[in-house]
Every structure is written in C-alpha cells, then in structure tokens.
C-alpha cells in the first residue's frame, strides 16, 4: 500500500517538473527581451478566506499591445497602478513576459527535485522510517 503512495508522489513530482520545464525551456533556449510594463489593474482571487491580487502588466512591443498577469499573488494590491515594472520574455513570445525571479524558480525546482529524490530513496529502501 505504501508503494502506491510513493509511486503516486513520484508521478506528481515528475509531472510538476515537466509542466514547469515545458514553460521554462523556451525561456532558456531563446534570448531574453527586456520590456517595461505598466500596472493597469489587478486580477483577484480568494485564497483561504482572504482576497489575493496579481498585477496586470500592459506593454507595447513591435507595434502590438500585450497584457500579462503576474504569476505571484499577494495579499495587497502592489505595485500601485501606473507603476512601470521591468519584464523579461523569450524572443518571439511576449505572452510569457514576467518579472524576473530566478532564485524563486530555482527554489521551486530544487524542492520538487529534492522531494523526488527522497521518494525514490524511500521506495528503494535507502531510507528507514
């Protein structure tokens, strides 16, 4: 029975890594383009009984207007409306523009990979308990 949970946990970790890597492989294989986006609004959601907000950035590049929503939500509406924020996106994919946070994403990958290693070690009998 424990083996089923370990296999399911591994499948979930590997699927999560695949979903993240599928998006980030484009970022790593294409040159990065820097653009300034203006906060034009906020997307809101309910999270554990409290409202959370993600800024919506608007920018124009190569004559086309684009709007992207921040991936990280916050309990307050920040930055204020009208704030200019530096964004990066892979060449040819302005729909993937985001505020650069390499350490945060590295930490997410490290946690998922570390959890995968622990589950594999437990499944192989290298960990007791």
CSV table of C-alpha atoms in Angstrom, one decimal:
chain,number,residue,atom,x,y,z
A,1,UNK,CA,0.0,0.0,0.0
A,2,UNK,CA,2.8,2.4,0.9
A,3,UNK,CA,4.4,1.6,-2.5
A,4,UNK,CA,1.3,3.0,-4.3
A,5,UNK,CA,1.6,6.3,-2.4
A,6,UNK,CA,5.3,6.6,-3.2
A,7,UNK,CA,4.7,5.9,-6.9
A,8,UNK,CA,1.8,8.4,-6.9
A,9,UNK,CA,4.0,11.0,-5.2
A,10,UNK,CA,6.8,10.5,-7.7
A,11,UNK,CA,4.4,10.8,-10.6
A,12,UNK,CA,3.1,14.1,-9.2
A,13,UNK,CA,6.6,15.4,-8.7
A,14,UNK,CA,7.7,14.4,-12.2
A,15,UNK,CA,4.5,15.8,-13.7
A,16,UNK,CA,5.0,19.1,-11.8
A,17,UNK,CA,8.6,19.3,-13.0
A,18,UNK,CA,7.5,18.6,-16.6
A,19,UNK,CA,4.9,21.4,-16.5
A,20,UNK,CA,7.4,23.9,-15.2
A,21,UNK,CA,10.2,22.8,-17.6
A,22,UNK,CA,7.9,22.9,-20.6
A,23,UNK,CA,7.3,26.6,-20.0
A,24,UNK,CA,10.9,27.4,-19.0
A,25,UNK,CA,12.7,25.5,-21.7
A,26,UNK,CA,11.5,28.3,-24.1
A,27,UNK,CA,13.0,30.9,-21.7
A,28,UNK,CA,16.3,29.1,-21.6
A,29,UNK,CA,16.7,28.4,-25.3
A,30,UNK,CA,15.8,31.9,-26.7
A,31,UNK,CA,17.4,35.2,-26.0
A,32,UNK,CA,15.7,37.3,-23.4
A,33,UNK,CA,14.0,40.6,-24.3
A,34,UNK,CA,13.5,43.3,-21.7
A,35,UNK,CA,10.5,45.5,-21.8
A,36,UNK,CA,8.8,48.0,-19.4
A,37,UNK,CA,5.3,47.1,-18.4
A,38,UNK,CA,2.8,49.4,-16.7
A,39,UNK,CA,0.5,48.1,-14.0
A,40,UNK,CA,-3.0,48.7,-15.4
A,41,UNK,CA,-5.1,46.6,-13.0
A,42,UNK,CA,-5.2,43.6,-10.7
A,43,UNK,CA,-6.6,40.1,-11.1
A,44,UNK,CA,-8.1,38.9,-7.8
A,45,UNK,CA,-8.9,35.5,-6.3
A,46,UNK,CA,-9.9,34.1,-2.9
A,47,UNK,CA,-7.3,32.2,-1.0
A,48,UNK,CA,-8.1,30.7,2.4
A,49,UNK,CA,-10.8,33.2,3.0
A,50,UNK,CA,-8.8,36.3,2.1
A,51,UNK,CA,-8.5,38.0,-1.3
A,52,UNK,CA,-5.2,37.9,-3.2
A,53,UNK,CA,-4.1,40.1,-6.0
A,54,UNK,CA,-1.8,39.8,-9.0
A,55,UNK,CA,-0.9,42.8,-11.0
A,56,UNK,CA,-1.8,43.0,-14.7
A,57,UNK,CA,1.0,44.5,-16.9
A,58,UNK,CA,0.4,46.2,-20.2
A,59,UNK,CA,3.2,46.9,-22.7
A,60,UNK,CA,3.6,47.6,-26.4
A,61,UNK,CA,6.3,45.9,-28.4
A,62,UNK,CA,6.8,45.9,-32.2
A,63,UNK,CA,3.6,47.8,-32.7
A,64,UNK,CA,1.4,45.3,-30.8
A,65,UNK,CA,-0.1,45.7,-27.4
A,66,UNK,CA,0.2,42.9,-24.8
A,67,UNK,CA,-1.2,42.3,-21.4
A,68,UNK,CA,0.1,39.7,-19.0
A,69,UNK,CA,-0.9,38.7,-15.5
A,70,UNK,CA,1.8,38.2,-12.8
A,71,UNK,CA,2.2,34.6,-11.6
A,72,UNK,CA,2.7,35.5,-8.0
A,73,UNK,CA,-0.3,36.7,-6.0
A,74,UNK,CA,-0.1,39.0,-2.9
A,75,UNK,CA,-2.5,40.0,-0.1
A,76,UNK,CA,-2.2,43.6,-1.1
A,77,UNK,CA,-2.5,45.4,-4.4
A,78,UNK,CA,1.1,46.1,-5.2
A,79,UNK,CA,2.8,47.7,-7.0
A,80,UNK,CA,0.4,50.7,-7.3
A,81,UNK,CA,-1.5,51.4,-10.5
A,82,UNK,CA,0.6,53.2,-13.1
A,83,UNK,CA,3.9,51.8,-11.8
A,84,UNK,CA,6.5,50.9,-14.5
A,85,UNK,CA,8.0,47.4,-14.0
A,86,UNK,CA,10.8,45.7,-15.9
A,87,UNK,CA,9.7,42.5,-17.5
A,88,UNK,CA,11.5,39.8,-19.5
A,89,UNK,CA,10.3,37.4,-22.0
A,90,UNK,CA,11.9,35.0,-24.5
A,91,UNK,CA,12.3,36.4,-28.0
A,92,UNK,CA,9.1,36.0,-30.0
A,93,UNK,CA,6.9,35.1,-27.0
A,94,UNK,CA,5.7,38.3,-25.3
A,95,UNK,CA,2.9,36.3,-23.9
A,96,UNK,CA,5.4,34.8,-21.5
A,97,UNK,CA,6.6,38.2,-20.1
A,98,UNK,CA,7.2,38.1,-16.3
A,99,UNK,CA,9.1,39.9,-13.6
A,100,UNK,CA,12.4,38.1,-13.4
A,101,UNK,CA,12.6,35.9,-10.3
A,102,UNK,CA,15.4,33.4,-11.0
A,103,UNK,CA,16.0,32.5,-7.3
A,104,UNK,CA,12.4,31.8,-6.6
A,105,UNK,CA,12.0,29.5,-9.6
A,106,UNK,CA,15.3,27.8,-8.8
A,107,UNK,CA,14.0,27.1,-5.3
A,108,UNK,CA,10.8,25.6,-6.7
A,109,UNK,CA,12.7,23.3,-9.0
A,110,UNK,CA,15.1,22.3,-6.1
A,111,UNK,CA,12.2,21.5,-3.8
A,112,UNK,CA,10.4,19.3,-6.4
A,113,UNK,CA,13.7,17.6,-7.4
A,114,UNK,CA,14.6,17.1,-3.7
A,115,UNK,CA,11.2,15.6,-3.0
A,116,UNK,CA,11.6,13.3,-5.9
A,117,UNK,CA,15.0,12.1,-4.6
A,118,UNK,CA,13.5,11.5,-1.1
A,119,UNK,CA,10.6,9.5,-2.5
A,120,UNK,CA,12.9,7.4,-4.7
A,121,UNK,CA,15.2,6.8,-1.8
A,122,UNK,CA,12.3,5.7,0.4
A,123,UNK,CA,11.0,3.4,-2.4
A,124,UNK,CA,14.4,1.8,-2.9
A,125,UNK,CA,14.7,1.2,0.9
A,126,UNK,CA,17.6,3.6,1.3
A,127,UNK,CA,15.6,5.5,4.0
A,128,UNK,CA,14.2,3.8,7.1
A,129,UNK,CA,11.1,5.0,9.0
